[in-house]
CSV table of C-alpha atoms in Angstrom, one decimal:
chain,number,residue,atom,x,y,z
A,1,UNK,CA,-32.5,-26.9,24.8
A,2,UNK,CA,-29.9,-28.4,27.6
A,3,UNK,CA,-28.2,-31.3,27.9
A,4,UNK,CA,-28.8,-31.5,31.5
A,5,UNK,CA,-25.5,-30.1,32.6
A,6,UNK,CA,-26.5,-26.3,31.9
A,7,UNK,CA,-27.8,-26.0,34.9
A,8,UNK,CA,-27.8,-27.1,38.6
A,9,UNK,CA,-31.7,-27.9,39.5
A,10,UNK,CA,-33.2,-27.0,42.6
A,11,UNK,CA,-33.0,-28.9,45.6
A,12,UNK,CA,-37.3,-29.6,46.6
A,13,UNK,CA,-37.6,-30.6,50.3
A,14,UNK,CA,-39.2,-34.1,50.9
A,15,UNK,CA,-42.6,-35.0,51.5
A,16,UNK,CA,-43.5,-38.1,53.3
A,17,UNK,CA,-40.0,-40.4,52.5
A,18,UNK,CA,-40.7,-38.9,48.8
A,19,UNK,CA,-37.9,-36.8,47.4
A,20,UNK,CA,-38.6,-34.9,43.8
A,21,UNK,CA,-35.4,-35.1,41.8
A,22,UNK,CA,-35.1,-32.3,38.8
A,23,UNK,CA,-33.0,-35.1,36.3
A,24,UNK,CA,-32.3,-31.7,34.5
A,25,UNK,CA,-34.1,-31.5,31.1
A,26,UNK,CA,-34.6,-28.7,28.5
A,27,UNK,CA,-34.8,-26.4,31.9
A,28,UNK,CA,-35.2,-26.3,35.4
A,29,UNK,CA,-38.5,-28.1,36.7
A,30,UNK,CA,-39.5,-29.3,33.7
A,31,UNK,CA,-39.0,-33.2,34.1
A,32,UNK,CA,-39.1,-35.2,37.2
A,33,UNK,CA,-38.2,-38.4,39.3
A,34,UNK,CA,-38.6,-39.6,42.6
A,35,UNK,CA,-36.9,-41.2,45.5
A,36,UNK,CA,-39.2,-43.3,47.8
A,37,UNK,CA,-37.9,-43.8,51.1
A,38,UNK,CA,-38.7,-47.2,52.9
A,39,UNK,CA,-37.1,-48.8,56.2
A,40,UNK,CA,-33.3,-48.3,55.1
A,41,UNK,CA,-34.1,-48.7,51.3
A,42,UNK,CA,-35.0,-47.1,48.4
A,43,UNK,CA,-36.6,-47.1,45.0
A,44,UNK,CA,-36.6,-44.8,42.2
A,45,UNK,CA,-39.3,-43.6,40.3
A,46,UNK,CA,-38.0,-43.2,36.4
A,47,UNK,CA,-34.4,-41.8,35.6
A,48,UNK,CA,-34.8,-39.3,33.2
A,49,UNK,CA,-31.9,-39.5,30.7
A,50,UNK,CA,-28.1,-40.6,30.7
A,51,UNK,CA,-27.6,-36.8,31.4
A,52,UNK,CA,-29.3,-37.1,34.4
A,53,UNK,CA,-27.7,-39.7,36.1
A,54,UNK,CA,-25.6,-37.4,38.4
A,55,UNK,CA,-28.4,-35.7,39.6
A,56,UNK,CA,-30.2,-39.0,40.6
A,57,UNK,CA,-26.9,-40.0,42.5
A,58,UNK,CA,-26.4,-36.7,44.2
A,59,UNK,CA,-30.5,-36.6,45.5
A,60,UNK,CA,-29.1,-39.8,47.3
A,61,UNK,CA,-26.2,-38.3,48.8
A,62,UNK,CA,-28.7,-35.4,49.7
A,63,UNK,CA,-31.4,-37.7,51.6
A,64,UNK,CA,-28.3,-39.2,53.4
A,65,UNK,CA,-28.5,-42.6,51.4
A,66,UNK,CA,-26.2,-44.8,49.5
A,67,UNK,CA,-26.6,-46.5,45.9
A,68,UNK,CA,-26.4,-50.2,47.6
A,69,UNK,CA,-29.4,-49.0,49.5
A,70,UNK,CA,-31.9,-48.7,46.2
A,71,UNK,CA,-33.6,-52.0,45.4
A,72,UNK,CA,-35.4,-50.7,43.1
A,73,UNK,CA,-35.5,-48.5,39.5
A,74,UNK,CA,-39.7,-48.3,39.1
A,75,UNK,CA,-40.6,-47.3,35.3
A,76,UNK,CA,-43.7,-45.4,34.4
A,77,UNK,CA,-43.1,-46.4,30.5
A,78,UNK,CA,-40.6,-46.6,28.2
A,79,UNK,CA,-40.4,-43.5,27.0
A,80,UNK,CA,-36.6,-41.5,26.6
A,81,UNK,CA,-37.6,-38.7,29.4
A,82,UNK,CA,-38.7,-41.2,31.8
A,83,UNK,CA,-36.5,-44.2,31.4
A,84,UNK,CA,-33.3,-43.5,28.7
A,85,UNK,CA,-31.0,-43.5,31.2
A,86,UNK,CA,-32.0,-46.6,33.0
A,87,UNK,CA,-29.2,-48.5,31.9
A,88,UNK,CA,-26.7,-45.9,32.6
A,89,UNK,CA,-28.0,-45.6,35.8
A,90,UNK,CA,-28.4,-49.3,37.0
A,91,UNK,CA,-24.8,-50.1,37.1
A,92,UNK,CA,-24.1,-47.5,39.5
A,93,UNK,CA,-26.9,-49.4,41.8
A,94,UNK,CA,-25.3,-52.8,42.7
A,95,UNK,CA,-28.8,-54.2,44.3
A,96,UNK,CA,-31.8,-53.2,42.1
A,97,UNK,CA,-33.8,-54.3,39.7
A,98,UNK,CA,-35.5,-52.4,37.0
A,99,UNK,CA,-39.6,-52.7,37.1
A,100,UNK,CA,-41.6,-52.0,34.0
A,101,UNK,CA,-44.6,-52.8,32.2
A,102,UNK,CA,-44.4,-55.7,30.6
A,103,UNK,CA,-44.7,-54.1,26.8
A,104,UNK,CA,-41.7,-51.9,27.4
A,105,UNK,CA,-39.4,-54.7,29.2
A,106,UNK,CA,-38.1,-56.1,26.0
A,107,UNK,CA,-36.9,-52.0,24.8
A,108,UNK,CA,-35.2,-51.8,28.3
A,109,UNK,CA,-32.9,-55.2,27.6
A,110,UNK,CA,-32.7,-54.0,23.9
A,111,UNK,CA,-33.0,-50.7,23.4
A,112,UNK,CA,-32.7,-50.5,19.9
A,113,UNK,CA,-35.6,-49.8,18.4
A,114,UNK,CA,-36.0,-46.6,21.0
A,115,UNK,CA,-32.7,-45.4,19.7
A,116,UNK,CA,-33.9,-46.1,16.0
A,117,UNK,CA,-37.1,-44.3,17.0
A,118,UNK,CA,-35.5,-41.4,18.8
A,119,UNK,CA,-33.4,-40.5,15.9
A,120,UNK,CA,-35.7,-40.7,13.1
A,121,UNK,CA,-37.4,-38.0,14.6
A,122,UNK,CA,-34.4,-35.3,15.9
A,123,UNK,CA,-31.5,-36.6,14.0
A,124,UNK,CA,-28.1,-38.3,15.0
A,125,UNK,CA,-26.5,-35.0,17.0
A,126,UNK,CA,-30.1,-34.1,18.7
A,127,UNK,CA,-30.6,-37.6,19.9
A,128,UNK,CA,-27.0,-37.4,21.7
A,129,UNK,CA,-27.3,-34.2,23.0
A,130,UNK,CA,-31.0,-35.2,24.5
A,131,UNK,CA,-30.3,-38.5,25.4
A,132,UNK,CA,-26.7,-39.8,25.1
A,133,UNK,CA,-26.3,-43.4,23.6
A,134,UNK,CA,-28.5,-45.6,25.4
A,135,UNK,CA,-27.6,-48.4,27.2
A,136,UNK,CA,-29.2,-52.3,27.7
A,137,UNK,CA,-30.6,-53.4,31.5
A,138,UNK,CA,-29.4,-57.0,32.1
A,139,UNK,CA,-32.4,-59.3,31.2
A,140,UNK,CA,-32.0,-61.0,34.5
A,141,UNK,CA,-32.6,-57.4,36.4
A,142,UNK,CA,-35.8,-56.8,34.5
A,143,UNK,CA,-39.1,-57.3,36.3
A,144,UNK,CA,-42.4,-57.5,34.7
A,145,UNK,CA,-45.1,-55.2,36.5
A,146,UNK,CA,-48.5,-56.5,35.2
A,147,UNK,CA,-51.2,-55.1,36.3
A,148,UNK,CA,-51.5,-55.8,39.9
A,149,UNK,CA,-47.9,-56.1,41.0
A,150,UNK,CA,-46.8,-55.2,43.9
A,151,UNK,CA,-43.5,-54.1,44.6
A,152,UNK,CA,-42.0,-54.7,48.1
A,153,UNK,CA,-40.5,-51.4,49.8
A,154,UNK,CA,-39.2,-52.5,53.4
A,155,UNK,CA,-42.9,-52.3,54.5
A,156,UNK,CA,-43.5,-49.6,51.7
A,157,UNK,CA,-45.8,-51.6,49.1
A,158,UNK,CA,-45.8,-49.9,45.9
A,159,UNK,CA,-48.8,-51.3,43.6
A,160,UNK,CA,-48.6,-51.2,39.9
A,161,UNK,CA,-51.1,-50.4,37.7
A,162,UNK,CA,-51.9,-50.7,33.7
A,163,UNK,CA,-52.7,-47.4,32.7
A,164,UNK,CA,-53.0,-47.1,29.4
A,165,UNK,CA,-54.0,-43.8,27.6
A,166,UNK,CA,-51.1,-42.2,27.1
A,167,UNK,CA,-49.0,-45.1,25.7
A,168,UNK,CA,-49.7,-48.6,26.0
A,169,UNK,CA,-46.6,-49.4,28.1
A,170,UNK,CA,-47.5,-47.0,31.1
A,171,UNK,CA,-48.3,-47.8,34.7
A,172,UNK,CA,-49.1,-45.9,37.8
A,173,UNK,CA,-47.8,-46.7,41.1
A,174,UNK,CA,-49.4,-46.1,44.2
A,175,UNK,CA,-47.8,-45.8,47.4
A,176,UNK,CA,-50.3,-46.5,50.0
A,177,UNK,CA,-48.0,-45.5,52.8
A,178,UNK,CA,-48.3,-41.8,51.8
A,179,UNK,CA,-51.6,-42.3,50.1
A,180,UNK,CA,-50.0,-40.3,46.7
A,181,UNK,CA,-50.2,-42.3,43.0
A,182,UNK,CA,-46.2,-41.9,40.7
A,183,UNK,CA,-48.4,-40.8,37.6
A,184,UNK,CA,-46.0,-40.7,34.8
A,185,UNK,CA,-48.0,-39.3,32.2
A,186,UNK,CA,-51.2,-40.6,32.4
A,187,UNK,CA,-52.4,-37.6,34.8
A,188,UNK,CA,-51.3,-35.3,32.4
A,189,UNK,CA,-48.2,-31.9,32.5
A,190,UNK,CA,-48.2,-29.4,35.0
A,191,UNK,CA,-45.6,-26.8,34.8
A,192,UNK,CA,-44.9,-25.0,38.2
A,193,UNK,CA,-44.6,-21.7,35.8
A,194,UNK,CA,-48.3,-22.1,35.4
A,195,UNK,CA,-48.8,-22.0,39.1
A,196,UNK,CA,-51.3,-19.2,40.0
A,197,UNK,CA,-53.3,-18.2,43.1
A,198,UNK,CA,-56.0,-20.9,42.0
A,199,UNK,CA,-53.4,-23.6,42.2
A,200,UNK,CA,-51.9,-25.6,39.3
A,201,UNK,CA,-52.4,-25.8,36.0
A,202,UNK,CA,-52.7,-28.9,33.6
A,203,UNK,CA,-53.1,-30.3,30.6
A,204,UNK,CA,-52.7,-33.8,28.9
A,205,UNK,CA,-50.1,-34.8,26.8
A,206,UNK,CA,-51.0,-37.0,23.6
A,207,UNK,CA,-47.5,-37.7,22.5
A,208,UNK,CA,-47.7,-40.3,19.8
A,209,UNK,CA,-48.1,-42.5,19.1
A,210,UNK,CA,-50.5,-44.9,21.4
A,211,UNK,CA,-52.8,-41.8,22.5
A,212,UNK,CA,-56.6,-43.1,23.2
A,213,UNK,CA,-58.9,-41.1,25.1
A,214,UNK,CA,-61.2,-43.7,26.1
A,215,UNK,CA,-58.2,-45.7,28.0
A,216,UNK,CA,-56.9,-42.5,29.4
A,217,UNK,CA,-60.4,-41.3,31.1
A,218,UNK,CA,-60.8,-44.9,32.5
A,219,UNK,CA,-57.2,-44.4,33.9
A,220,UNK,CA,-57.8,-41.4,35.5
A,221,UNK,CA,-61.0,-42.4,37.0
A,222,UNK,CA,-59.4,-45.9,38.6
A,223,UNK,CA,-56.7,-44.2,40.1
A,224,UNK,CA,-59.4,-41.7,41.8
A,225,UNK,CA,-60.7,-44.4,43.1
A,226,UNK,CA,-58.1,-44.5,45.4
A,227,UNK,CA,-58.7,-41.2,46.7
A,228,UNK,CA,-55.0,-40.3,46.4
A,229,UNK,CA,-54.1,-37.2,48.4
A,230,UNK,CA,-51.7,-35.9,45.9
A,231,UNK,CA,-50.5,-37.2,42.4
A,232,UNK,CA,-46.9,-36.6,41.5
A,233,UNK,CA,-46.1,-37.0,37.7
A,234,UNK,CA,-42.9,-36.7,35.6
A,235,UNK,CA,-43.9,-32.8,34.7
A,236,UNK,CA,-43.4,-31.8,37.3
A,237,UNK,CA,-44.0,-32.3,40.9
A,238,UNK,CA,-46.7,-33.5,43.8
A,239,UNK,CA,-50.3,-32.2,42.3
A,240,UNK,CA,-52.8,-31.3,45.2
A,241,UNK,CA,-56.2,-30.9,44.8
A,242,UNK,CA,-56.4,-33.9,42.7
A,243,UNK,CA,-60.6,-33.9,41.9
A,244,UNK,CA,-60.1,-30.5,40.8
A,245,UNK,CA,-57.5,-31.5,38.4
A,246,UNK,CA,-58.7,-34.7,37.3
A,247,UNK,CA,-61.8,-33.1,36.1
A,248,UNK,CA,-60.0,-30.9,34.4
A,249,UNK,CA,-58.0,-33.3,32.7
A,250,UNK,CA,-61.1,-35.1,31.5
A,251,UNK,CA,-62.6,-31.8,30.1
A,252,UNK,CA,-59.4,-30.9,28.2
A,253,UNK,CA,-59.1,-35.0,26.7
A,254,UNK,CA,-62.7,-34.4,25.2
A,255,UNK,CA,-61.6,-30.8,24.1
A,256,UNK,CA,-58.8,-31.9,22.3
A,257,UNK,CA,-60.8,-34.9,20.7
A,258,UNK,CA,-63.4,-32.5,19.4
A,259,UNK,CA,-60.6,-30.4,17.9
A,260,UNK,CA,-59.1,-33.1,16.4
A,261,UNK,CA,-61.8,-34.2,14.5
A,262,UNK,CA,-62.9,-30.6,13.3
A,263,UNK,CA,-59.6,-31.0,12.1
A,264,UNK,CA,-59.5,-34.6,10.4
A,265,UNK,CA,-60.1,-33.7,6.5
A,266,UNK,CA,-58.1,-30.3,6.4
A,267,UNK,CA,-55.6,-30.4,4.2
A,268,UNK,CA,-53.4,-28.3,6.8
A,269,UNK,CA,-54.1,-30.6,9.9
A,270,UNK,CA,-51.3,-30.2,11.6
A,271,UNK,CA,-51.3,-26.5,11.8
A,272,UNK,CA,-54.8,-26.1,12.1
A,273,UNK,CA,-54.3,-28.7,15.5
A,274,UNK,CA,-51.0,-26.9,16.6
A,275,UNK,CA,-52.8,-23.5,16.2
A,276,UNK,CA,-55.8,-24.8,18.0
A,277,UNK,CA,-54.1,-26.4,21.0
A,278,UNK,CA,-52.0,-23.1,21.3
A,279,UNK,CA,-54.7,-21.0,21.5
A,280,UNK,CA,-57.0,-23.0,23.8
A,281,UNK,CA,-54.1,-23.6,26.3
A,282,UNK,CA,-53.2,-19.2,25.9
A,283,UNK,CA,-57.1,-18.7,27.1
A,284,UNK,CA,-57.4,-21.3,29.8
A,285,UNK,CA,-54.0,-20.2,31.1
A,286,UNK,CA,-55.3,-16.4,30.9
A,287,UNK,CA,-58.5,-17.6,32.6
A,288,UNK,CA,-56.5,-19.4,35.2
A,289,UNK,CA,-54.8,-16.3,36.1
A,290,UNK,CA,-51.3,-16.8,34.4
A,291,UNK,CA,-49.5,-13.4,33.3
A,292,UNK,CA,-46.8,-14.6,31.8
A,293,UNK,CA,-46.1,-12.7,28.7
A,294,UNK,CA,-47.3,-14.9,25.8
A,295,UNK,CA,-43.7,-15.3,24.0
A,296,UNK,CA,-43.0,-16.6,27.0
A,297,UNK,CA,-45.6,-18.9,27.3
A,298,UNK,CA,-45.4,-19.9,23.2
A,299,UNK,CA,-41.3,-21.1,24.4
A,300,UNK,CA,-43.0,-22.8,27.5
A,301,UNK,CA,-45.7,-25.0,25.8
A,302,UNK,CA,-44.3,-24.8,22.5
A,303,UNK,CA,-42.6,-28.4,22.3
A,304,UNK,CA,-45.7,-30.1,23.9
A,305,UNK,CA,-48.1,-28.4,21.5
A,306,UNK,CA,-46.0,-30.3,18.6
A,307,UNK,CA,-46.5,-33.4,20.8
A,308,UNK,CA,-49.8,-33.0,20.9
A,309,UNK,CA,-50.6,-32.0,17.4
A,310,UNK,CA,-48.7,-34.9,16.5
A,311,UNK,CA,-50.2,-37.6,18.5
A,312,UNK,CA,-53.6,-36.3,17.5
A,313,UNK,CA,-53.1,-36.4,14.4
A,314,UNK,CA,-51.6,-40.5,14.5
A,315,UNK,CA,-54.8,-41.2,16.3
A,316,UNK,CA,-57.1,-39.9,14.3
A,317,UNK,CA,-55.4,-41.8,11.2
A,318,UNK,CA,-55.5,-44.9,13.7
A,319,UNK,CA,-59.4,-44.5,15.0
A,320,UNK,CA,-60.3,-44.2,10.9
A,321,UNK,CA,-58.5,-47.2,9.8
């Protein structure tokens, strides 16, 4: 796994005043964030990690802007790939302001409990070399999106909405101007590996530990309502054919519940529900036309798989309590 300075990422070419920014994670195009182009301003959307902070100022220098021309640092949710270097970041921004659901607000101006979180799971060294220490956003440059906010873009509205599914601190953001939605997580990963002559290929992530699928269909569905032309989330880059893939998404979140509960009393869960997420995402990926050998594909998918099993398995302890 990188740090983010083992490699230089790509540079992608904008797309309507909407520039894709690899913050350089684990490996090239793996994790993104945006830069929205207004009038003469600008607002990011996420930050990836500390590590990534030089690639978020160099896609400015690259789309011929300044750091005193960002207003704004937009959030998805809290979580250390989207947002962990938010606080890094923001100092090197002298005019924005940090928007974010209000749930994760509070773990932006103390972001304690992420670190505590963080290194329970990976360890003191891992948790460094991921994410570097994180750093606290000034309370006063914290602004709570609730559902419904709208932030103001020199004549580029960005609306926020709650969309819960994936964690309970997510939002969306739409940008009407180029008719696309910021999706976070909530519309699910799609690697550009998995790219194949019938277009992309996703698949929803159930990281724990506030995965419910009920929330999540009912955020997919309200941003279709929108009849976004394209949805860009954080893995990785703008998504055409969006009915296509958000009916795929839906398939997949009732696929994954059903294996999770053929799985709920066995005494090995978790490798019963990583061996049947593998195996489900090798043949949909085969059927998709995806020829990548399957070693390959096992080092592709294999972190998110764990994920997956993982947040599974905390919801189906949750839904039975």
């Amino acid at each position: 796994m990188t740090t983010g300075s083992a490699f230089q990422p790509a540079i992608i070419a904008p797309w309507k005043g909407i520039h894709t920014i690899d913050t350089a994670q684990v490996r090239p195009q793996f994790a993104a964030a945006y830069l929205v182009e207004g009038d003469g301003r600008g607002a990011f959307i996420d930050c990836g990690t500390n590590h990534s902070v030089p690639h978020m100022l160099a896609a400015l220098e690259r789309a011929g802007m300044t750091a005193g021309q960002i207003d704004w640092l937009v959030l998805t949710h809290v979580h250390l790939d989207h947002a962990g270097g938010a606080g890094a970041l923001l100092p090197h921004l002298p005019n924005a302001r940090v928007v974010v659901h209000p749930r994760g607000a509070r773990h932006m101006i103390d972001p304690s409990k992420l670190t505590a979180g963080a290194t329970a799971v990976y360890g003191e060294a891992a948790m460094q070399a991921m994410y570097g220490t994180l750093q606290p956003v000034p309370a006063e440059r914290v602004v709570e999106a609730g559902d419904g906010h709208v932030v103001e873009l020199a004549g580029r509205p960005l609306l926020c909405l709650d969309t819960p599914g994936h964690a309970r601190h997510h939002i969306a953001i739409h940008d009407d101007v180029a008719g696309v939605f910021f999706t976070g997580d909530t519309f699910g990963i799609s690697y550009r590996d998995f790219d194949t002559g019938q277009g992309a290929f996703i698949f929803p992530t159930t990281t724990p530990v506030q995965f419910e699928p009920e929330a999540l269909h009912v955020s997919i569905d309200r941003m279709l309502a929108f009849h976004p032309r394209a949805m860009f989330p954080t893995h990785f880059g703008r998504l055409d054919e969006v009915e296509r893939l958000a009916a795929d998404m839906h398939a997949e979140i009732d696929d994954m519940v059903a294996l999770a509960r053929a799985c709920a009393d066995r005494d090995d869960r978790h490798l019963a529900l990583m061996d049947g997420l593998r195996a489900r995402l090798l043949r949909r990926a085969r059927q998709h036309g995806v020829t990548l050998d399957e070693a390959v594909i096992d080092e592709l998918l294999g972190g998110d798989i764990e994920l997956n099993a993982q947040g599974l398995a905390v919801w189906l302890d949750t839904s039975r309590a």
